[in-house]
Every structure is written in C-alpha cells, then in structure tokens.
Short mmCIF file of C-alpha atoms in Angstrom, two decimals:
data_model
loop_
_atom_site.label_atom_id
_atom_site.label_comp_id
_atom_site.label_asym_id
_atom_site.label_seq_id
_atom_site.Cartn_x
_atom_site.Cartn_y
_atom_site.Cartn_z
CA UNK C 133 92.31 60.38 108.51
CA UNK C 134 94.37 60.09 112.00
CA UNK C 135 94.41 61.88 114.62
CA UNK C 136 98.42 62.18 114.17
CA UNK C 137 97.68 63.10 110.55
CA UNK C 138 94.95 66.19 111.62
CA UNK C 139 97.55 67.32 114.44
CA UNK C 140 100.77 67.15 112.14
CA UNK C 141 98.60 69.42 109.40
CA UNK C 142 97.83 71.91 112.05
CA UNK C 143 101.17 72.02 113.83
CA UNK C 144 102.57 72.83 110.38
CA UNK C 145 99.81 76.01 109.80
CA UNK C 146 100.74 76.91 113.01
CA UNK C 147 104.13 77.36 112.03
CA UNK C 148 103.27 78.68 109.21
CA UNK C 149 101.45 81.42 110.47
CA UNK C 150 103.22 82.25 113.10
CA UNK C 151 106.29 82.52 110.55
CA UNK C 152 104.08 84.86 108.25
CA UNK C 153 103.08 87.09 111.31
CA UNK C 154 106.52 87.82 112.59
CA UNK C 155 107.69 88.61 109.04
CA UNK C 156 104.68 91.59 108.52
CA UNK C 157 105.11 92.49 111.83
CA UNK C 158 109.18 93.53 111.14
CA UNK C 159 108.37 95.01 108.18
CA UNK C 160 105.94 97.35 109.84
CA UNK C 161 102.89 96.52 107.91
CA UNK C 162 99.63 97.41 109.02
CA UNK C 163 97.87 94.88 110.29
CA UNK C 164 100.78 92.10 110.76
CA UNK C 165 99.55 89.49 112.23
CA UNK C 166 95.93 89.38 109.99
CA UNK C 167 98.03 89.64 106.95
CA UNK C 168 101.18 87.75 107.85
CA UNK C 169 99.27 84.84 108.40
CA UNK C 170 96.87 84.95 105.78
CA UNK C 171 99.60 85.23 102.92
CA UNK C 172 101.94 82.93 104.43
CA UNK C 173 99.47 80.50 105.01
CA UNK C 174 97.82 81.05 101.19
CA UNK C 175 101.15 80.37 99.84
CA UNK C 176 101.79 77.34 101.58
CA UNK C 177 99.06 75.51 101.07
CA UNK C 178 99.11 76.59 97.42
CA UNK C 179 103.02 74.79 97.36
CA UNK C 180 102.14 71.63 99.36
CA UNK C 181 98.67 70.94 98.81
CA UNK C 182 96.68 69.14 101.53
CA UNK C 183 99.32 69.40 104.36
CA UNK C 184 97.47 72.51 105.91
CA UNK C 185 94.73 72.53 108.71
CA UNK C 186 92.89 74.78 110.51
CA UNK C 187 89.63 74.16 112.47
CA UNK C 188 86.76 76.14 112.41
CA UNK C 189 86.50 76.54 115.94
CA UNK C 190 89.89 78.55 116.39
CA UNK C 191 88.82 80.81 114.25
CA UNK C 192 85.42 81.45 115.97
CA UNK C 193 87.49 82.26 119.31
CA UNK C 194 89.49 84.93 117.68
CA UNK C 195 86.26 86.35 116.22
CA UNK C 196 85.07 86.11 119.97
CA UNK C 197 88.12 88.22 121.02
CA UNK C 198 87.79 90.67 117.83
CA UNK C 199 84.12 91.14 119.33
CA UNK C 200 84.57 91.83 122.51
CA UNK C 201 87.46 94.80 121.74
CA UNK C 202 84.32 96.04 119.30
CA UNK C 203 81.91 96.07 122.68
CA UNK C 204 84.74 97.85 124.54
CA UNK C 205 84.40 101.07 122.36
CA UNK C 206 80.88 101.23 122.95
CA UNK C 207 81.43 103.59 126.25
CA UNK C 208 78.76 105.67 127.14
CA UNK C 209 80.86 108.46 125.93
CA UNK C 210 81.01 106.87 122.13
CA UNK C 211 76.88 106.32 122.74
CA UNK C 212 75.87 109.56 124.23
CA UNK C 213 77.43 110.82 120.95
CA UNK C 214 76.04 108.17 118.64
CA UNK C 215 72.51 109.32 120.22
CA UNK C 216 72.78 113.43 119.60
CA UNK C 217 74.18 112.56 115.86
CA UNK C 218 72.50 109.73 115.03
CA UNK C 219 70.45 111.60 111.92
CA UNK C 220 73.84 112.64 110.81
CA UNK C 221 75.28 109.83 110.93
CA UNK C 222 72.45 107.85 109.21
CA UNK C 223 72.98 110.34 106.28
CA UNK C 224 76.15 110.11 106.02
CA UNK C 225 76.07 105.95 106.44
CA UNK C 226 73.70 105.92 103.16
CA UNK C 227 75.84 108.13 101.39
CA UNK C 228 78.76 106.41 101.89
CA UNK C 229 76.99 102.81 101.19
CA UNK C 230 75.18 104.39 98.28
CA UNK C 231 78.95 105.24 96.77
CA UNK C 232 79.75 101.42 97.27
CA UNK C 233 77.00 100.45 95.65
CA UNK C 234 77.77 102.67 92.70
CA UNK C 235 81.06 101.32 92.55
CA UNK C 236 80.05 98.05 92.89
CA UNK C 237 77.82 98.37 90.08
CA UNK C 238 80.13 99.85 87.99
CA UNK C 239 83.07 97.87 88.92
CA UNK C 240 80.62 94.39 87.85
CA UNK C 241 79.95 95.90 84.35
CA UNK C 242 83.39 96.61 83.24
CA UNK C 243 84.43 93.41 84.90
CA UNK C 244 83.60 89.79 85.19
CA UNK C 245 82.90 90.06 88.81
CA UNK C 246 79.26 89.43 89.64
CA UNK C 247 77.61 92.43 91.57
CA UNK C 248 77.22 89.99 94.76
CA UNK C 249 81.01 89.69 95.36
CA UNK C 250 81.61 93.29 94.13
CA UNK C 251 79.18 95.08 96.59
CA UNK C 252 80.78 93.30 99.25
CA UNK C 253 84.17 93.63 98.07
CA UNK C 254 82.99 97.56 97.96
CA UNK C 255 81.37 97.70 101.34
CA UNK C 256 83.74 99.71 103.69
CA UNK C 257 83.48 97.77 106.96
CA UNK C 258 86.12 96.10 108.85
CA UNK C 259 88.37 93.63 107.01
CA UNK C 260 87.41 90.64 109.80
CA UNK C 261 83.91 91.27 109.77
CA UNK C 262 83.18 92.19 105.99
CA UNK C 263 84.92 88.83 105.44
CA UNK C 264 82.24 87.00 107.71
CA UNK C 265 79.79 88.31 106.16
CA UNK C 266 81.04 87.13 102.71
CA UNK C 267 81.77 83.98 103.78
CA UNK C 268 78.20 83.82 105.46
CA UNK C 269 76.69 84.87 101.59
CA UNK C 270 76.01 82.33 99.05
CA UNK C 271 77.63 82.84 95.75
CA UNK C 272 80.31 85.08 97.04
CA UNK C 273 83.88 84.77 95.50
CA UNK C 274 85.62 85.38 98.44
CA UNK C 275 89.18 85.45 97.03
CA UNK C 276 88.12 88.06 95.17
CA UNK C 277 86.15 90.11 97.93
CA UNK C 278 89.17 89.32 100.19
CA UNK C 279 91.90 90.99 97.50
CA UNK C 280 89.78 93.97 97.25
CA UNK C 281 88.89 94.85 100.80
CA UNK C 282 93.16 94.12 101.41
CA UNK C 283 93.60 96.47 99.18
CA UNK C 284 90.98 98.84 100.01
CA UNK C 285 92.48 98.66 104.26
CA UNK C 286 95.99 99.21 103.06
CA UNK C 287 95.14 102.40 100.88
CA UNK C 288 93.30 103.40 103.71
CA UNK C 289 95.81 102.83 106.04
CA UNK C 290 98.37 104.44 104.16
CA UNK C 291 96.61 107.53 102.60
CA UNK C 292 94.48 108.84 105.78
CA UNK C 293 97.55 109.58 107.69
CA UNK C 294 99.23 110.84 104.75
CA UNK C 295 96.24 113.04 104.34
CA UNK C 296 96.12 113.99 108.14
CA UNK C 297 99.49 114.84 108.37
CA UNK C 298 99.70 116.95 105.24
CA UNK C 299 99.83 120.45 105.33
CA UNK C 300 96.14 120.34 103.90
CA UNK C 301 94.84 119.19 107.39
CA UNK C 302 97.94 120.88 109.61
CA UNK C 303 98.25 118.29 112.18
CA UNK C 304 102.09 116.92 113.26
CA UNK C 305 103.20 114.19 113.57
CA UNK C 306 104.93 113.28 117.30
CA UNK C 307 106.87 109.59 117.13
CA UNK C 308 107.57 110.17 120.87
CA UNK C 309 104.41 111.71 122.08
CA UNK C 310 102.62 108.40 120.32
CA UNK C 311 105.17 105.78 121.91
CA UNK C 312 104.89 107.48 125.42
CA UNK C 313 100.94 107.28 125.10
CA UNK C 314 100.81 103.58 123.47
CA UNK C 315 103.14 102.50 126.52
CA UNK C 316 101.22 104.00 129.24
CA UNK C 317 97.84 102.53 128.53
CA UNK C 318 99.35 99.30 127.25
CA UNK C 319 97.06 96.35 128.72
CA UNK C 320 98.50 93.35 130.65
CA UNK C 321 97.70 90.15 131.62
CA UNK C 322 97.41 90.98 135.67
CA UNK C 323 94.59 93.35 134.40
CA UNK C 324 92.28 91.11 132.95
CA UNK C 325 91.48 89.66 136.09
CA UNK C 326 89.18 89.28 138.28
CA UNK C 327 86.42 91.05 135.45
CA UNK C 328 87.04 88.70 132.52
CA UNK C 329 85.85 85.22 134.71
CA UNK C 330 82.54 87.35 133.69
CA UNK C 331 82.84 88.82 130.38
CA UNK C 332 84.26 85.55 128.96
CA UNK C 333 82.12 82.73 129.66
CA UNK C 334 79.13 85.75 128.41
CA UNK C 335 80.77 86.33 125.51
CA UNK C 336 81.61 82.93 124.38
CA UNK C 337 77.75 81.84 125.18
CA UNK C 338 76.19 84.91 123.43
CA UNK C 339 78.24 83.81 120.47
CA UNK C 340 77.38 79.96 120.49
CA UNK C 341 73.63 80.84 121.23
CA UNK C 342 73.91 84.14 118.56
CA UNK C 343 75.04 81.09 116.10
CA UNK C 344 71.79 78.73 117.10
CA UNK C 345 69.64 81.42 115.89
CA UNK C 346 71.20 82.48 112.70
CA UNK C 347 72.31 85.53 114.00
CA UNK C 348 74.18 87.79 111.78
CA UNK C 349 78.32 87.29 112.10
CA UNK C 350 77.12 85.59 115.50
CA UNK C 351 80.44 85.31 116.73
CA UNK C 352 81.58 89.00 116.39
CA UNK C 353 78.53 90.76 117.08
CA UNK C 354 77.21 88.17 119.69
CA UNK C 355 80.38 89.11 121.88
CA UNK C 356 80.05 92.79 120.97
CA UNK C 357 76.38 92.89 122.16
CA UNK C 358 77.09 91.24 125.49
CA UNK C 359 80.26 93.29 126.39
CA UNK C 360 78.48 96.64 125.75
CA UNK C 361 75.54 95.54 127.73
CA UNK C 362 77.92 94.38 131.05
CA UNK C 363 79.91 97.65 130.67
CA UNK C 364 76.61 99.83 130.72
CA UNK C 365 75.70 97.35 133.54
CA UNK C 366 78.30 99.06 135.61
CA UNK C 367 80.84 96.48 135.19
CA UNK C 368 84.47 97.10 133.73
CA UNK C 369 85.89 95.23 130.68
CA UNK C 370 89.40 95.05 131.00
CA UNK C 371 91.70 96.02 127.75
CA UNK C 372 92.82 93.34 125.79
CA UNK C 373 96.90 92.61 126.16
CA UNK C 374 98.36 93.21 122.59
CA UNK C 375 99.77 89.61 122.65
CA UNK C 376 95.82 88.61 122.90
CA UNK C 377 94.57 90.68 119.85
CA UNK C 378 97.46 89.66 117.75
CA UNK C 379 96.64 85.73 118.36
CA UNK C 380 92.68 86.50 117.59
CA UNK C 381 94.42 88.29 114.48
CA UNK C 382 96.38 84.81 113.53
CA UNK C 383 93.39 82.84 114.23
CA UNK C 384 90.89 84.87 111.64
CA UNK C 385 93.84 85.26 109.34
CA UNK C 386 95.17 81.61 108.61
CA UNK C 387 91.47 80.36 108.53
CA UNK C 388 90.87 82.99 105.44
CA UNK C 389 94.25 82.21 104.10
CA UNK C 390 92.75 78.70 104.04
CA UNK C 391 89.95 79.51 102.69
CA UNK C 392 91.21 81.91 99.43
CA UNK C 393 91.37 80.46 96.20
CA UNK C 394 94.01 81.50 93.79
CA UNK C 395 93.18 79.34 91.13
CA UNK C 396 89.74 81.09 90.71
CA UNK C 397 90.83 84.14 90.70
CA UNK C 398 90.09 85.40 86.80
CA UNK C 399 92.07 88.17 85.17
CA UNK C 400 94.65 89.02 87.80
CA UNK C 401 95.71 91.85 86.76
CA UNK C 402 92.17 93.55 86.60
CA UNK C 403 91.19 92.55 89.76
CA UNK C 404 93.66 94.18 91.16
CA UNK C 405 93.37 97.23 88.65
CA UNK C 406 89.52 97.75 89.71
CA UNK C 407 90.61 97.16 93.33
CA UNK C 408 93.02 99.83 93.68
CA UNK C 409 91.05 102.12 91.81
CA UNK C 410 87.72 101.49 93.85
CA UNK C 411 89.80 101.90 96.94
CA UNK C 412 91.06 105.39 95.77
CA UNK C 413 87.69 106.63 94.94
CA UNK C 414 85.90 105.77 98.54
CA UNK C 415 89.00 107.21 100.11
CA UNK C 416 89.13 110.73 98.16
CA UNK C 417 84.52 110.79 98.55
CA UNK C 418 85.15 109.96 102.06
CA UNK C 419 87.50 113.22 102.26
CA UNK C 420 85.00 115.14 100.44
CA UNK C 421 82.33 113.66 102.58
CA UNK C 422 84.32 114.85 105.87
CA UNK C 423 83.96 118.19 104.44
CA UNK C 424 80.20 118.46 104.70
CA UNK C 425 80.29 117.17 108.31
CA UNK C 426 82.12 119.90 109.44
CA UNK C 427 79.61 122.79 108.15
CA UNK C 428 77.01 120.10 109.33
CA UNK C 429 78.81 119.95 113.32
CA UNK C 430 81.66 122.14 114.79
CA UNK C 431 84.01 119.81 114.54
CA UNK C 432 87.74 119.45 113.23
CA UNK C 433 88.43 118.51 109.61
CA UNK C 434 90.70 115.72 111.16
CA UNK C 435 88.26 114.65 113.37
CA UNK C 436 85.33 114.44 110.73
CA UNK C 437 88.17 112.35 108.64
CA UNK C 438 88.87 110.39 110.69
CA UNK C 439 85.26 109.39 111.59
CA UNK C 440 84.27 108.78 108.21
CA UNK C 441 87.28 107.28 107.19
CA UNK C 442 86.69 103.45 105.61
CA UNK C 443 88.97 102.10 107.14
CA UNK C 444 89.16 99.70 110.85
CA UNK C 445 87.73 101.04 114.11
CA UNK C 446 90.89 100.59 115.94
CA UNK C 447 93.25 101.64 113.40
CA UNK C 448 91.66 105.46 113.19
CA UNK C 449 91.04 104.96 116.97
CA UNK C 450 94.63 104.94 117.33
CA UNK C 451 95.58 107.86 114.77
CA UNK C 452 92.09 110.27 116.61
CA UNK C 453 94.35 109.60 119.95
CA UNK C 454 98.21 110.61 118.67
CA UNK C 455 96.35 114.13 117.37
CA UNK C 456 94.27 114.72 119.87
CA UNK C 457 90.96 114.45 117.60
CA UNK C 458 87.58 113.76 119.10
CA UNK C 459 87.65 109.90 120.32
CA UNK C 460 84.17 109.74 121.18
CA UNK C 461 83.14 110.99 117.78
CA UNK C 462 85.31 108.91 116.08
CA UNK C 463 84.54 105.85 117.36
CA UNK C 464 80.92 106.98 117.83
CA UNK C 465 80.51 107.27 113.91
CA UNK C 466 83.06 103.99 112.86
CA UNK C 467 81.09 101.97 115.88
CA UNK C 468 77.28 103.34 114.01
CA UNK C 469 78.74 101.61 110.57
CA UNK C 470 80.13 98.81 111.50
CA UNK C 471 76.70 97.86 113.24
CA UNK C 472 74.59 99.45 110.24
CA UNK C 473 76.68 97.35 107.56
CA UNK C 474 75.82 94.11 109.73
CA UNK C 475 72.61 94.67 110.76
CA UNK C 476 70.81 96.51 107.37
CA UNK C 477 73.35 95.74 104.91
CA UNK C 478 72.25 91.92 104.87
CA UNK C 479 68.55 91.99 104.66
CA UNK C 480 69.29 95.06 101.78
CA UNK C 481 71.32 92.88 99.69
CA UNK C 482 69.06 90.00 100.24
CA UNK C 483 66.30 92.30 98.61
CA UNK C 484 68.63 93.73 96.51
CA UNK C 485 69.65 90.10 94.76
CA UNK C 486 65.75 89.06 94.51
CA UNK C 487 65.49 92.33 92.73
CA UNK C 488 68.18 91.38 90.69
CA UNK C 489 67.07 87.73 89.89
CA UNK C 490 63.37 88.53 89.17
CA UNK C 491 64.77 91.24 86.69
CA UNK C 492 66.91 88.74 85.23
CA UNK C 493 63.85 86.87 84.69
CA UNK C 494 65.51 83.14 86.05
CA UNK C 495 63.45 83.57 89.50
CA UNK C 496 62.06 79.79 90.03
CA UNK C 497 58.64 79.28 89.64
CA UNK C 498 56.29 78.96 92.90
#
C-alpha cells in the first residue's frame, strides 16, 4: 500500500469526522465532537469499505490531552477532600460497582452478551477511558460495550439535570448566569504558554514509558499522574482552549468509530433494550445512593448528586459550577472513581474471569 493511498484514506476520515463533529455540535448534543465523529465515521466506513484510516498514534495524543484535563482537577482542594472522605467514598465506590456488577450479571443471563463485555459495558466510568480499558481486555465486544456506555452517558446527561433542576432538588436554572461564567474562564491559546513547554514533553513521556510497562490505560492515566504531580510541585497547568479538547475528542472518537463493528452486533434491538434499561437503573440507585450521603456528610442533595452521578468528570463539573454546588466534592468523589475503576477494577475482573473459567470447568491444564 502507498504512501498516497494511506494519506488519501486519512484525508477522507478526516473529513469525515470533522463533518460528523460540526453536525452534533449544531444540534447541541452532548458530547459533539466524541460522538459526531464516531457515528459519522462508523457509517462511512460501513458504506465504502476500506477507504477509511486512522493511525493509532493520533489517537494516543488525544488520550494524552484527555489525561492531562483529568490531572488538572486533581487540585489540592479536590485532594484535601478526597483525603477527609476517602472511607466514604470507598463505600460508596463498592456500592455503586457492586450495582454494575449485578446488572451485568443479570443483563448476561437474559441476553447473549457474555458477562466480560457486559460488566464493562455496566461499569460507570468515563466514556474515553471505559473504552480503553475494553479495548485493552481480551474477549471484549466492544461494539457492544461502546452502544451501552453511549447510551448509558446520554441518559446521564440528559436525566441528572432534569433531575437537578426539578422541583424535587429546587435548584434554577440561569442560561445567562452559565454563559457569563463559561466566557470568563474560557482558556486561550496565549495562556498555555510558557507552563506547557513543561507539562507536555512530561506528559507525552509518562505516557510512552506508562505504555513500556504495561501500565493500565497508559496514555490517560500516565498524563494524569504526571500533571497532578507538577501542579502539587508548585507549578501551574494551564486550562486547555476548547478548540484543544474538542480535537483530542475527534481523535479518540474516529479511532473507536473505526474500530466498532456493526455486523457483530447480535439482536439489535435487545442490545439496545438492555442498554437503556441498565442505564435507567444506575441513574435512579445513584439518586437513591446520593440520598444516604447526605445523612452520611452535611452536604446538598445536588451536590451529593452530582458527585455520585455516573456520568463524565467534566460534564457534572460543569453543571456543580452553574448551581453553585460543592466543586471540590464533586470532582473529589468523580476524580476517586475514575482512578478506582482503572486501578482495582482490572486486577478484580482479571480474578473475577479465572473465577469464572475454573467454575466453568474449561481452565487449561498446568
């Protein structure tokens, strides 16, 4: 194959993407530019087979990018209050996960989907990284763990605020308040510099080396690791432009559009069926969940929410700031499970499926 041929494949998933991302994004969907490209992109190459391209490696720099905004929460404000509720938040972690699990389970026996794709499909971690870690996990149908965690983020993303702004939780809503506040602390380009000469060339290298060693989602949490450890170092990470973070969004999103399967995707309809429901349980448990923190910690109703919410870091970041919640808490409790899920969560299912396969009795012979 030519090098004309490779670059003529990738100009036209470029396009592609790009074409997807500015449709989502003026139709207001959550997300735009993760989803925009990832459908448009799925289509495509479903309609004219073997014309698409994306390398690897440009998907490993947006995961760089996604990481770093991940090590940017991690202020010693969002620690101080991961420390004094850290038993809390363990407890409420395993509850959570243990809910997954159940729905997992279930969701495997009245299904054709093995447990291994349905636990992950079930996990409630971000959509980027729960889709590393699939991707990273042998036997995984990840069309079908990428469908259900979609669908899972855009319940979430529609129902929480629907939930917070209901009269059940008593917070209003303020368009203008939100576009004054989004405006104000917007992030340019002149900002970056001089701090992110540093916080780059760290972040890309924790991520390669991260990678040599088998490090879990290496180039997410590699990034996330350093930039947390610079910033308690004393030294400032600038915020990300938006035009940044939507280009790491393209980058992750046409790679799994790529990468998704339609043609193995069994039953349709009842994938989708068991992925709506599954999504509207952990939503409605994660409610009832919130409930308990608050007699556990004097804290809002919209605020506990919020913080145990399944839903992305930045997208309930964003909602805790237009009310006025506790920021610190909330991203104090979404930062503790993002890292539990990719730190525990792997050597538990690995366990977990040995279990499984000794019970089945087809473990191999020593």
């Amino acid at each position: 194959m030519t090098v004309e041929s490779n670059s003529f494949k990738f100009l036209i998933t470029l396009v592609t993407a790009v074409g997807g991302g500015m449709i989502f994004s003026l139709l207001n969907t959550p997300i735009p530019w993760l989803l925009g490209p990832m459908i448009a992109v799925l289509i495509g190459s479903n309609v004219w087979k073997g014309k698409y391209r994306w390398p690897g490696q440009i998907r490993n720099s947006g995961m760089i990018i996604v990481g770093y905004t991940i090590g940017l929460s991690m202020t010693g404000a969002a620690l101080k209050e991961m420390g004094h509720q850290l038993p809390t938040m363990c407890l409420m972690t395993i509850i959570l996960l243990l809910l997954c699990g159940s729905i997992a389970f279930a969701v495997s026996k009245l299904s054709d989907t093995d447990f291994k794709t349905a636990l992950l499909g079930a996990i409630p971690g971000g959509l980027s990284q729960v889709l590393a870690l699939a991707e990273e996990t042998e036997g995984v149908n990840l069309t079908v763990v990428t469908v259900t965690q979609v669908v899972r983020l855009m319940i979430i993303v529609i129902g929480i605020p629907l939930l917070v702004f209901s009269p059940i939780f008593g917070q209003v809503h303020d368009a203008a308040a939100a576009a004054v506040s989004l405006t104000t602390t917007q992030a340019t380009w002149a900002d970056l510099f001089p701090n992110i000469l540093i916080f780059a060339p760290i972040c890309t290298i924790c991520a390669v080396a991260g990678n040599r060693i088998n490090f879990p989602t290496a180039f997410l949490l590699g990034p996330a690791i350093a930039t947390a450890a610079l910033q308690g170092a004393g030294l400032h990470g600038p915020a990300l432009p938006s035009g940044l973070i939507s280009a790491a969004q393209l980058m992750i999103g046409t790679y799994v559009g790529l990468l998704l399967k339609p043609g193995k995707l069994q039953r349709k309809v009842r994938t989708f069926s068991f992925a709506i429901g599954s999504g509207l349980v952990l939503m409605l448990f994660a409610w009832g969940v919130s409930e308990l923190l608050t007699v556990l910690h004097p804290v809002s109703r919209s605020t506990a929410l919020l913080s145990l919410a399944p839903g992305g870091m930045d997208q309930m970041g964003i909602l805790a700031h237009e009310i006025d919640a506790d920021l610190s808490m909330v991203s104090g409790y979404q930062l503790f499970r993002t890292f539990f899920i990719f730190f525990a969560v792997p050597p538990i299912l690995r366990l977990l499926f040995k279990i499984k396969l000794k019970g089945s009795g087809t473990e191999q012979p020593q």
